[in-house]
Coordinates of C-alpha atoms in Angstrom, one line a residue:
M27 CA 80.4 15.4 163.4
I28 CA 81.5 13.3 166.4
F29 CA 78.6 14.7 168.9
R30 CA 76.3 13.7 165.5
Q31 CA 78.2 10.1 165.3
A32 CA 78.0 9.5 169.0
T33 CA 74.1 10.1 169.9
A34 CA 73.3 7.8 166.8
A35 CA 74.9 5.3 168.4
L36 CA 73.8 6.0 172.0
L37 CA 70.1 6.1 170.8
R38 CA 70.5 3.0 168.6
R39 CA 71.6 1.2 171.8
I40 CA 69.1 2.8 174.2
R41 CA 65.9 0.1 174.3
F42 CA 63.0 1.3 177.2
R43 CA 60.4 -2.1 175.7
T44 CA 56.8 -1.9 176.2
Q45 CA 54.7 -4.1 177.4
T46 CA 50.3 -4.9 176.3
V47 CA 48.4 -5.8 178.9
S48 CA 47.2 -9.5 179.4
A49 CA 43.9 -10.6 180.1
A50 CA 43.6 -12.6 180.5
S51 CA 41.8 -14.3 182.0
R52 CA 42.6 -16.9 182.4
Q53 CA 43.0 -19.1 186.5
S54 CA 45.4 -19.0 188.8
S55 CA 46.3 -16.4 191.2
N56 CA 49.5 -14.3 189.7
G57 CA 49.4 -15.3 186.3
L58 CA 52.5 -14.0 185.4
S59 CA 54.1 -16.0 187.9
T60 CA 53.1 -18.7 185.8
L61 CA 54.0 -17.9 182.7
L62 CA 57.1 -16.9 184.5
C63 CA 58.0 -20.7 185.0
K64 CA 58.0 -21.5 181.0
R65 CA 53.4 -22.4 181.8
K66 CA 51.6 -21.2 179.2
A67 CA 47.5 -20.4 179.7
F68 CA 45.0 -20.3 176.7
S69 CA 42.9 -17.5 177.9
C70 CA 43.4 -16.0 181.4
P71 CA 41.1 -13.1 181.2
H72 CA 41.3 -11.8 185.4
H73 CA 45.5 -11.3 185.0
E74 CA 46.6 -8.9 183.3
D75 CA 50.4 -11.5 182.5
C76 CA 48.8 -13.5 180.6
N77 CA 50.4 -15.2 177.5
F78 CA 50.0 -17.4 175.7
R79 CA 53.1 -19.3 172.9
W80 CA 52.3 -21.3 170.0
Q81 CA 53.5 -24.8 171.1
Q82 CA 52.4 -28.1 170.6
G83 CA 51.8 -30.6 173.1
D84 CA 51.2 -29.0 176.3
I85 CA 47.3 -30.0 176.2
R86 CA 46.9 -30.1 180.3
Q87 CA 46.9 -25.9 179.9
H88 CA 44.1 -25.7 177.4
S89 CA 41.8 -26.6 180.2
N90 CA 40.6 -23.0 180.5
V91 CA 38.7 -22.9 176.9
L92 CA 36.3 -25.9 178.5
W93 CA 34.7 -22.4 179.7
I94 CA 34.0 -21.8 176.6
V95 CA 32.3 -25.9 175.8
I96 CA 30.4 -25.5 179.5
T97 CA 29.3 -22.0 180.0
G98 CA 28.9 -21.2 176.5
Q99 CA 26.4 -18.3 175.5
A100 CA 24.2 -21.2 173.6
A101 CA 23.6 -23.7 176.4
L102 CA 19.8 -21.2 176.4
F103 CA 17.0 -24.9 176.2
F104 CA 16.1 -27.7 178.7
G105 CA 16.5 -26.2 181.0
I106 CA 21.1 -25.7 181.1
G107 CA 21.1 -22.8 181.8
S108 CA 24.9 -21.7 182.2
C109 CA 26.3 -17.9 182.5
P110 CA 27.9 -17.5 179.7
V111 CA 31.4 -16.4 179.5
L112 CA 32.1 -15.5 176.5
A113 CA 30.1 -11.7 177.6
E114 CA 31.5 -12.2 180.8
D115 CA 35.1 -11.6 179.7
V116 CA 34.5 -8.5 177.6
A117 CA 33.9 -6.4 180.4
R118 CA 37.2 -8.1 181.7
V119 CA 40.9 -6.9 180.3
N120 CA 41.2 -10.8 177.3
S121 CA 45.0 -9.6 175.8
S122 CA 47.0 -11.7 177.0
E123 CA 49.6 -10.2 173.2
D124 CA 52.9 -10.6 175.1
S125 CA 55.7 -12.6 173.7
G126 CA 59.3 -14.3 173.7
A127 CA 61.5 -10.8 174.9
N128 CA 58.7 -8.5 175.0
V129 CA 56.5 -10.8 177.6
T130 CA 56.9 -8.1 181.3
G131 CA 58.1 -5.4 179.8
L132 CA 61.9 -5.4 182.1
Q133 CA 64.1 -2.9 180.6
R134 CA 68.1 -2.6 180.1
I135 CA 68.4 0.9 178.9
E136 CA 72.3 0.4 178.5
D137 CA 75.3 2.7 178.7
G138 CA 76.0 5.0 176.0
S139 CA 79.1 6.5 176.7
V140 CA 82.6 6.1 176.3
V141 CA 83.9 5.9 179.0
S142 CA 82.7 2.3 181.4
N143 CA 83.5 2.0 186.0
E144 CA 83.0 -0.9 187.8
H145 CA 79.6 0.3 188.7
T146 CA 78.6 0.3 184.9
S147 CA 79.8 -3.7 184.7
K148 CA 77.8 -4.1 188.2
W149 CA 74.3 -2.8 186.7
R150 CA 74.9 -4.1 183.4
I151 CA 75.4 -8.2 186.1
F152 CA 72.2 -7.0 188.5
T153 CA 70.2 -5.9 186.0
D154 CA 70.4 -9.7 183.1
N155 CA 70.4 -12.1 185.6
G156 CA 67.5 -9.9 187.4
M157 CA 65.9 -10.5 184.7
E158 CA 66.7 -14.4 184.1
F159 CA 65.7 -15.1 187.6
F160 CA 62.3 -13.4 186.9
M161 CA 61.9 -14.7 183.8
Q162 CA 62.1 -18.9 185.5
G163 CA 60.0 -16.8 187.7
K164 CA 62.2 -17.2 190.7
L165 CA 60.7 -13.5 192.5
D166 CA 62.7 -13.5 194.8
E167 CA 66.3 -13.3 193.6
A168 CA 65.5 -10.9 190.5
Q169 CA 63.8 -8.0 193.5
K170 CA 67.1 -9.0 195.1
L171 CA 69.3 -9.0 192.3
F172 CA 66.5 -5.5 190.6
L173 CA 67.4 -3.6 194.2
L174 CA 70.6 -3.6 194.2
A175 CA 71.0 -2.6 190.1
V176 CA 69.0 0.4 191.4
E177 CA 71.4 1.3 193.8
E178 CA 74.3 1.1 191.3
A179 CA 72.5 2.9 188.6
K180 CA 72.0 5.4 190.9
E181 CA 76.2 5.6 192.2
G182 CA 77.0 4.7 189.2
F183 CA 75.0 7.4 186.6
G184 CA 73.9 9.9 189.1
E185 CA 69.9 10.2 190.6
C186 CA 68.1 11.5 187.4
D187 CA 70.1 8.9 185.0
P188 CA 68.0 6.5 182.3
H189 CA 70.3 4.1 183.9
V190 CA 67.9 4.6 187.3
A191 CA 64.2 4.8 184.8
S192 CA 65.5 1.4 183.0
A193 CA 66.7 -0.2 187.2
C194 CA 63.1 1.7 188.5
N195 CA 61.1 0.6 185.3
N196 CA 61.9 -3.3 186.3
L197 CA 61.8 -3.2 190.3
A198 CA 58.5 -2.1 189.1
E199 CA 57.2 -4.5 187.2
L200 CA 58.6 -6.6 189.5
Y201 CA 55.8 -5.4 192.1
R202 CA 53.1 -5.0 189.7
V203 CA 53.7 -8.8 189.3
R204 CA 53.3 -9.3 193.3
K205 CA 51.3 -7.1 193.5
V206 CA 53.5 -4.1 196.1
Y207 CA 51.2 -1.5 194.4
D208 CA 52.5 1.0 197.2
K209 CA 56.1 0.1 196.3
A210 CA 55.3 0.2 192.0
E211 CA 53.4 2.4 191.2
P212 CA 56.6 5.3 193.3
L213 CA 59.2 3.4 191.1
Y214 CA 57.1 4.5 187.4
L215 CA 56.6 7.3 188.2
Q216 CA 59.8 8.0 189.2
A217 CA 61.1 6.1 185.4
I218 CA 58.6 8.7 183.5
K219 CA 60.0 12.0 185.6
I220 CA 64.0 10.8 184.9
L221 CA 62.7 10.2 181.1
E222 CA 61.4 12.8 181.1
E223 CA 64.1 15.2 181.5
S224 CA 66.2 12.9 180.3
F225 CA 64.8 12.9 176.6
G226 CA 61.6 15.7 176.8
T227 CA 58.5 15.2 177.5
D228 CA 57.3 13.4 173.6
D229 CA 60.5 11.3 173.9
V230 CA 59.4 7.7 172.7
R231 CA 60.7 6.4 175.3
V232 CA 59.1 8.6 177.2
G233 CA 55.3 7.3 176.0
A234 CA 56.2 3.2 176.7
A235 CA 57.0 4.0 180.1
L236 CA 53.2 5.8 179.9
H237 CA 52.1 3.0 178.4
N238 CA 53.0 0.1 180.8
L239 CA 52.1 3.6 183.7
G240 CA 48.6 2.5 181.5
K241 CA 48.5 -1.0 182.2
F242 CA 49.9 -0.7 185.9
Y243 CA 47.2 1.8 186.2
L244 CA 44.6 -1.1 184.4
M245 CA 45.8 -4.1 186.2
Q246 CA 44.0 -2.4 188.7
R247 CA 41.1 -1.2 187.3
K248 CA 41.8 2.1 187.8
L249 CA 40.4 3.2 184.7
E250 CA 40.3 6.9 184.8
E251 CA 44.7 6.5 185.3
A252 CA 45.0 4.4 182.6
R253 CA 43.2 6.2 179.9
V254 CA 44.9 9.4 180.2
C255 CA 48.1 7.1 180.7
Y256 CA 47.1 5.5 177.2
E257 CA 45.3 9.3 175.4
R258 CA 49.3 10.4 176.2
A259 CA 51.1 8.0 174.9
L260 CA 49.4 7.2 172.1
K261 CA 50.3 10.6 171.5
I262 CA 53.6 10.5 171.7
K263 CA 53.9 7.2 169.8
G264 CA 52.0 7.9 167.0
R265 CA 53.6 12.1 166.7
V266 CA 57.2 9.9 166.8
L267 CA 56.6 6.3 165.2
G268 CA 53.8 7.5 163.2
H269 CA 49.5 5.9 162.7
G270 CA 51.2 3.1 161.1
H271 CA 53.2 1.4 163.8
P272 CA 52.6 -1.9 165.4
D273 CA 54.0 -0.5 169.1
Y274 CA 51.3 3.0 168.0
A275 CA 48.4 -0.1 166.9
D276 CA 49.5 -1.7 170.7
T277 CA 49.2 1.5 172.9
M278 CA 46.3 2.0 170.5
Y279 CA 44.9 -1.2 171.5
H280 CA 45.1 -0.7 174.6
L281 CA 42.9 2.5 175.3
G282 CA 39.7 1.2 173.6
T283 CA 39.8 -1.9 176.1
V284 CA 39.6 0.5 178.8
L285 CA 37.2 2.5 176.8
Y286 CA 35.2 -0.7 176.5
L287 CA 35.9 -1.4 180.2
Q288 CA 34.5 2.4 180.6
G289 CA 31.6 1.7 178.7
N290 CA 32.0 4.0 176.0
E291 CA 31.7 0.9 173.3
K292 CA 31.5 2.9 169.7
D293 CA 34.6 4.4 170.3
A294 CA 36.3 0.6 171.9
E295 CA 35.2 -0.5 169.0
A296 CA 36.7 1.8 167.1
L297 CA 40.0 1.5 168.6
I298 CA 40.0 -2.0 168.3
S299 CA 39.3 -2.3 164.2
D300 CA 41.9 0.1 163.9
S301 CA 44.7 -1.6 165.8
I302 CA 43.9 -4.8 163.9
R303 CA 43.9 -3.4 160.2
I304 CA 47.1 -1.8 161.3
L305 CA 49.0 -5.3 162.4
E306 CA 47.4 -6.3 159.3
E307 CA 48.1 -3.9 157.4
V308 CA 52.2 -4.6 158.4
G309 CA 52.6 -7.9 157.6
L310 CA 51.2 -9.3 161.1
G311 CA 47.6 -10.3 160.5
E312 CA 48.1 -14.1 160.8
S313 CA 50.5 -13.7 164.0
Y314 CA 49.4 -14.3 168.1
I315 CA 48.8 -10.9 169.6
C316 CA 45.9 -10.7 166.0
I317 CA 44.2 -13.7 166.9
T318 CA 43.7 -12.0 170.8
R319 CA 42.7 -8.7 169.5
L320 CA 40.1 -10.2 166.3
R321 CA 38.5 -12.1 169.5
Y322 CA 38.2 -9.6 172.2
L323 CA 36.9 -8.3 169.0
A324 CA 34.5 -11.0 169.1
Q325 CA 33.1 -10.9 172.7
I326 CA 32.5 -7.0 171.8
M327 CA 30.5 -8.4 169.5
L328 CA 28.7 -11.4 171.5
K329 CA 28.0 -9.1 174.5
S330 CA 26.3 -6.6 172.7
D331 CA 23.8 -9.8 170.2
R332 CA 25.9 -9.1 167.1
L333 CA 25.8 -12.4 166.9
E334 CA 26.2 -12.4 162.0
E335 CA 29.5 -10.6 163.0
A336 CA 30.7 -12.2 165.7
E337 CA 30.4 -14.7 163.6
N338 CA 32.2 -13.6 160.8
V339 CA 35.8 -12.1 162.7
Q340 CA 35.2 -15.8 164.3
R341 CA 35.1 -17.3 160.9
K342 CA 38.1 -15.2 160.5
I343 CA 40.1 -16.9 163.2
L344 CA 39.4 -20.2 162.2
H345 CA 41.1 -19.5 158.7
I346 CA 44.3 -17.9 160.2
M347 CA 44.6 -20.9 162.5
E348 CA 43.9 -23.2 159.8
L349 CA 46.4 -22.1 157.4
T350 CA 49.5 -21.6 160.9
K351 CA 48.8 -24.4 162.4
G352 CA 46.0 -26.6 160.9
W353 CA 44.1 -28.9 162.3
N354 CA 46.4 -30.5 164.0
S355 CA 46.4 -28.4 167.0
L356 CA 44.6 -27.9 169.7
D357 CA 44.5 -23.7 168.8
T358 CA 42.1 -24.8 165.6
V359 CA 40.3 -26.6 168.1
T360 CA 39.8 -23.7 170.4
A361 CA 38.6 -22.0 167.0
A362 CA 36.4 -23.6 165.9
E363 CA 34.3 -24.9 168.6
S364 CA 34.5 -20.6 169.7
L365 CA 33.1 -21.0 166.6
A366 CA 30.3 -23.3 166.6
M367 CA 29.0 -22.4 170.1
T368 CA 27.9 -18.2 167.9
L369 CA 26.5 -20.7 165.3
Q370 CA 24.8 -22.5 167.7
S371 CA 23.2 -19.7 168.5
V372 CA 21.8 -18.2 165.4
G373 CA 20.1 -21.2 164.8
K374 CA 22.5 -22.8 162.7
L375 CA 22.4 -26.2 164.1
R376 CA 24.4 -28.1 161.6
D377 CA 27.6 -26.1 160.4
A378 CA 28.0 -26.5 164.4
H379 CA 27.0 -29.1 165.0
D380 CA 29.8 -30.6 161.7
L381 CA 32.4 -28.7 163.7
L382 CA 31.9 -29.8 167.5
E383 CA 32.3 -33.3 165.8
R384 CA 35.8 -31.9 163.8
C385 CA 36.9 -31.3 167.2
L386 CA 35.6 -34.1 168.8
D387 CA 37.9 -35.9 166.7
C388 CA 40.8 -33.8 166.6
R389 CA 41.2 -34.2 170.1
R390 CA 40.7 -37.8 170.3
S391 CA 43.7 -38.0 167.8
L392 CA 46.0 -35.9 170.5
L393 CA 44.3 -36.7 173.7
P394 CA 44.2 -39.1 175.8
Q395 CA 40.3 -41.2 175.7
D396 CA 39.6 -40.7 178.5
H397 CA 40.8 -36.4 179.3
I398 CA 38.0 -33.8 180.3
Q399 CA 37.8 -31.7 177.1
I400 CA 36.5 -34.5 175.3
A401 CA 33.9 -35.5 177.9
A402 CA 33.0 -31.3 177.7
N403 CA 33.4 -30.8 173.5
K404 CA 30.4 -34.8 174.0
L405 CA 28.5 -32.4 176.7
S406 CA 28.0 -29.1 173.5
L407 CA 27.4 -32.1 170.6
A408 CA 24.6 -33.6 174.1
R409 CA 23.0 -30.3 174.3
L410 CA 23.7 -29.7 170.5
A411 CA 21.2 -33.4 169.6
M412 CA 18.8 -32.0 171.7
L413 CA 18.1 -28.5 171.1
N414 CA 17.6 -29.6 167.7
F415 CA 15.1 -32.4 169.1
N416 CA 14.0 -30.0 170.8
R417 CA 12.7 -27.5 167.7
L418 CA 12.3 -29.6 165.0
R419 CA 10.5 -32.2 166.9
K420 CA 7.8 -34.6 165.5
P421 CA 5.5 -36.3 167.2
G422 CA 5.7 -39.9 166.4
T423 CA 8.8 -40.6 164.8
S424 CA 11.6 -42.7 165.9
A425 CA 14.4 -40.0 163.9
A426 CA 13.4 -37.6 167.2
V427 CA 14.1 -39.9 169.3
A428 CA 16.6 -41.7 167.3
D429 CA 18.2 -37.8 168.6
L430 CA 17.3 -37.9 172.4
D431 CA 18.9 -41.1 172.6
K432 CA 22.3 -40.2 170.3
A433 CA 21.9 -37.3 173.0
K434 CA 21.3 -39.5 176.2
D435 CA 24.3 -41.5 175.2
L436 CA 26.6 -38.7 175.1
L437 CA 25.9 -37.7 178.3
K438 CA 26.4 -40.7 180.5
D439 CA 30.4 -40.5 178.8
T440 CA 30.7 -37.2 179.7
I441 CA 29.7 -38.1 183.0
R442 CA 31.9 -41.6 183.4
I443 CA 34.2 -39.7 182.2
S444 CA 33.9 -36.7 184.0
Q445 CA 33.7 -39.2 187.7
H446 CA 37.3 -40.8 185.9
V447 CA 38.5 -37.2 186.4
L448 CA 37.4 -36.9 190.4
D449 CA 37.9 -40.0 191.5
G450 CA 41.8 -40.1 190.0
L451 CA 42.5 -36.5 191.8
I452 CA 41.0 -37.5 195.0
K453 CA 43.3 -40.7 194.5
Q454 CA 46.3 -38.4 194.5
K455 CA 45.0 -36.4 196.8
H456 CA 44.8 -39.4 199.7
N457 CA 48.0 -41.0 198.1
I458 CA 50.1 -37.8 198.3
R459 CA 50.6 -37.2 202.2
S460 CA 50.3 -33.3 203.2
Y461 CA 49.4 -32.1 200.2
E462 CA 48.1 -29.3 198.4
P463 CA 46.4 -29.1 195.1
C464 CA 48.1 -27.6 193.2
E465 CA 46.0 -25.1 190.3
D466 CA 46.0 -27.5 187.8
N467 CA 44.4 -29.6 189.8
K468 CA 41.8 -27.5 191.5
R469 CA 41.2 -26.0 187.5
D470 CA 40.6 -29.7 187.3
G471 CA 38.7 -30.4 189.3
K472 CA 35.9 -27.8 189.6
T473 CA 36.1 -28.1 185.8
A474 CA 35.5 -32.0 185.7
L475 CA 32.5 -31.8 188.4
V476 CA 31.1 -28.7 186.4
I477 CA 30.6 -30.6 183.8
L478 CA 29.6 -33.9 185.5
L479 CA 26.5 -32.0 187.5
Q480 CA 25.8 -30.1 184.0
S481 CA 25.7 -33.5 182.2
L482 CA 22.9 -34.8 185.2
H483 CA 21.7 -32.0 185.1
A484 CA 21.3 -32.7 180.8
L485 CA 20.5 -36.1 181.5
G486 CA 17.3 -35.6 184.0
R487 CA 15.6 -33.3 181.5
L488 CA 16.3 -35.6 178.9
E489 CA 15.0 -37.9 180.9
I490 CA 11.3 -35.9 181.8
T491 CA 11.9 -34.6 178.2
K492 CA 11.7 -37.9 176.2
Q493 CA 9.5 -39.6 178.2
E494 CA 5.9 -36.5 177.3
F495 CA 7.3 -36.7 173.6
Q496 CA 6.8 -40.7 173.7
E497 CA 3.9 -39.9 176.0
S498 CA 4.6 -43.2 178.5
K499 CA 2.9 -44.3 181.1
E500 CA 4.7 -47.6 182.0
V501 CA 7.4 -45.9 183.9
S502 CA 6.7 -41.9 185.7
P503 CA 9.3 -39.3 183.6
A504 CA 10.2 -37.7 187.2
L505 CA 11.4 -41.2 188.8
E506 CA 15.0 -40.9 185.7
A507 CA 14.9 -37.6 186.0
E508 CA 14.3 -37.6 189.6
S509 CA 17.9 -39.5 189.7
S510 CA 20.1 -37.7 188.2
L511 CA 19.3 -34.5 190.1
R512 CA 20.1 -36.6 193.2
Q513 CA 23.3 -38.2 191.9
C514 CA 23.8 -34.1 191.4
I515 CA 23.1 -33.7 195.3
S516 CA 25.6 -36.5 196.1
A517 CA 28.1 -35.6 193.1
Y518 CA 29.7 -31.9 195.1
K519 CA 29.3 -33.6 198.2
E520 CA 31.6 -36.4 197.6
Y521 CA 33.5 -34.6 195.6
G522 CA 32.8 -30.2 195.9
N523 CA 31.9 -28.4 199.5
G524 CA 35.3 -28.7 200.1
R525 CA 36.5 -31.4 199.5
L526 CA 38.5 -31.8 196.4
V527 CA 36.5 -27.9 195.2
P528 CA 36.7 -25.1 197.1
A529 CA 33.6 -24.6 198.7
S530 CA 33.6 -21.1 197.6
A531 CA 34.0 -21.9 194.2
M532 CA 31.0 -19.7 191.4
E533 CA 30.8 -22.2 188.8
T534 CA 30.9 -24.9 191.1
N535 CA 27.6 -23.8 192.6
R536 CA 26.0 -22.2 190.3
E537 CA 25.1 -25.6 188.6
Y538 CA 24.9 -28.0 192.0
L539 CA 22.3 -24.2 193.3
S540 CA 20.0 -24.9 189.1
C541 CA 20.4 -29.1 190.3
L542 CA 19.1 -28.1 193.7
K543 CA 15.9 -25.8 191.4
Q544 CA 15.4 -27.8 188.8
L545 CA 14.7 -31.1 192.2
L546 CA 12.6 -29.0 193.9
S547 CA 10.5 -27.7 191.1
L548 CA 9.9 -32.3 189.7
M549 CA 8.9 -32.6 193.6
T550 CA 6.7 -30.1 194.2
D551 CA 5.1 -31.8 190.4
K552 CA 4.9 -34.5 193.1
R553 CA 3.6 -33.2 196.0
G554 CA 5.7 -35.2 198.2
Q555 CA 9.3 -36.3 198.8
S556 CA 10.8 -38.9 197.5
G557 CA 14.2 -40.8 198.2
G558 CA 16.5 -39.6 201.6
T559 CA 15.7 -35.4 200.9
S560 CA 12.6 -34.3 202.5
M561 CA 11.2 -30.3 200.7
G562 CA 12.3 -28.3 203.7
D563 CA 15.5 -30.2 204.0
L564 CA 16.1 -28.8 200.0
K565 CA 14.5 -25.6 200.2
D566 CA 16.9 -25.5 202.8
E567 CA 20.1 -26.1 200.9
I568 CA 18.6 -23.5 198.4
T569 CA 19.0 -20.7 200.7
R570 CA 22.2 -21.8 202.0
V571 CA 24.2 -21.8 198.4
E572 CA 22.0 -19.3 196.8
T573 CA 24.3 -17.0 199.6
V574 CA 27.5 -18.8 198.5
V575 CA 26.7 -17.8 195.2
S576 CA 25.5 -13.9 196.5
T577 CA 28.3 -13.5 198.3
G578 CA 30.9 -14.6 195.6
R579 CA 29.4 -12.9 193.1
K580 CA 29.5 -9.0 195.4
Q581 CA 32.8 -9.7 196.0
R582 CA 33.9 -10.2 192.0
S583 CA 31.7 -6.9 191.6
H584 CA 34.1 -5.6 194.1
A585 CA 37.2 -6.4 193.4
S586 CA 36.9 -5.7 189.7
H587 CA 36.3 -2.5 191.0

């Protein structure tokens, strides 16, 4: 009886926390370091450790959502083409589910024995303080304490004690964040071995450790190794916890992401859908974890051109956001904007327009009037107006011209706001000695420059379309269009190419290349040269930027593998 009570007490005190894989994507060189500094990110599709916390007031971090607007899947008109980021995101680990104390997968396995000694106390102090430093982003201090915790655990409990497994796991997590993979992997494996020897190969703590190792492999795109870990962890959790447990659904979801990246879309979607169903059945259907999985499912559907199915999922997401957060939240605006892009793609232009107008009204009430998100929102509305004109235009109708005039006003305001943001960053750069741009400034600069280039490009196309529609002979339709496109070159030279935005920035270079090609086409039609750039110079610049874009694409492809 006493033995059973002691065993029960031990099991109640032993904790082996699991961690989910985060994506996302996305936006900094170290997503978890940003998170640990108590910063939030909307969706970090490119990094596995970003976390979204449902707070209000931290507006700047929502700028990541601009890429839904800037490179939405529906920008397919008037030559305003952009890389569909939603489709690209789906090829990455796009899950930002960790929250609260479960952010990192750090573990604390407490001493369940009656005997306590100096090593026990030291191990506990080193572990707790190390966790605190880790959560604050003070990785150097955390590493020192985690190393001491490993030493104390081994000396106080023996080489093969669960305390050692806990300490090894924590140190491995830190090395993973620092991308010191060669040191992290042996520690993960050591922790699993100890737990297997202590509790058996089918213990739930072994399953949790395997889940963490799968996350580690997934972060390095070692997909087959990750799949093996997740499959074994899923079997253990299913047997011990049951097939309706949220932890079981967690591993199921991440196994689904691995299978999707391996090209097994059918099984991946089934696993992800089942993981969502489990959360809904246990009352977590409105949780952020569930919202994240629904977003990923919608992206899978968008990638495979199942737009109506994606629309249904996105409507569900928006409904949940409206119930839980209301419209006085940028998170709800983000959900509405994603749905609007899909509605635009399926041709429901009126519904898309109404949603985008409501998003703009909400942003105006929540953000400064010259915030870059407002510029992005207006750019989306301008594109929608141009698309609507292109589909429904009737020669000679004043209403059609009015649509174009409205789009032109929106584009001009977008250009003004973008330039205002960029000029502010340039001024900040000049006013600060030894200026080293932070991640926020880099992101804001890149976002503003991409929006500026896209707006100028769209304005050029609009001028040509309007003149052709009115069949005006008074002004050459190419003049104002060429002026806008040449402003793209000026903007790139002033703000990009390493001055404010890195010369290797893929999104910026793609948009700049699109403008250059449009200008070359315009000049070719005119059969000559104008301004200060000859066709030969323009072709040379196109070749240069194409090389930069091609090199960047290869580097990204290599990194993803």
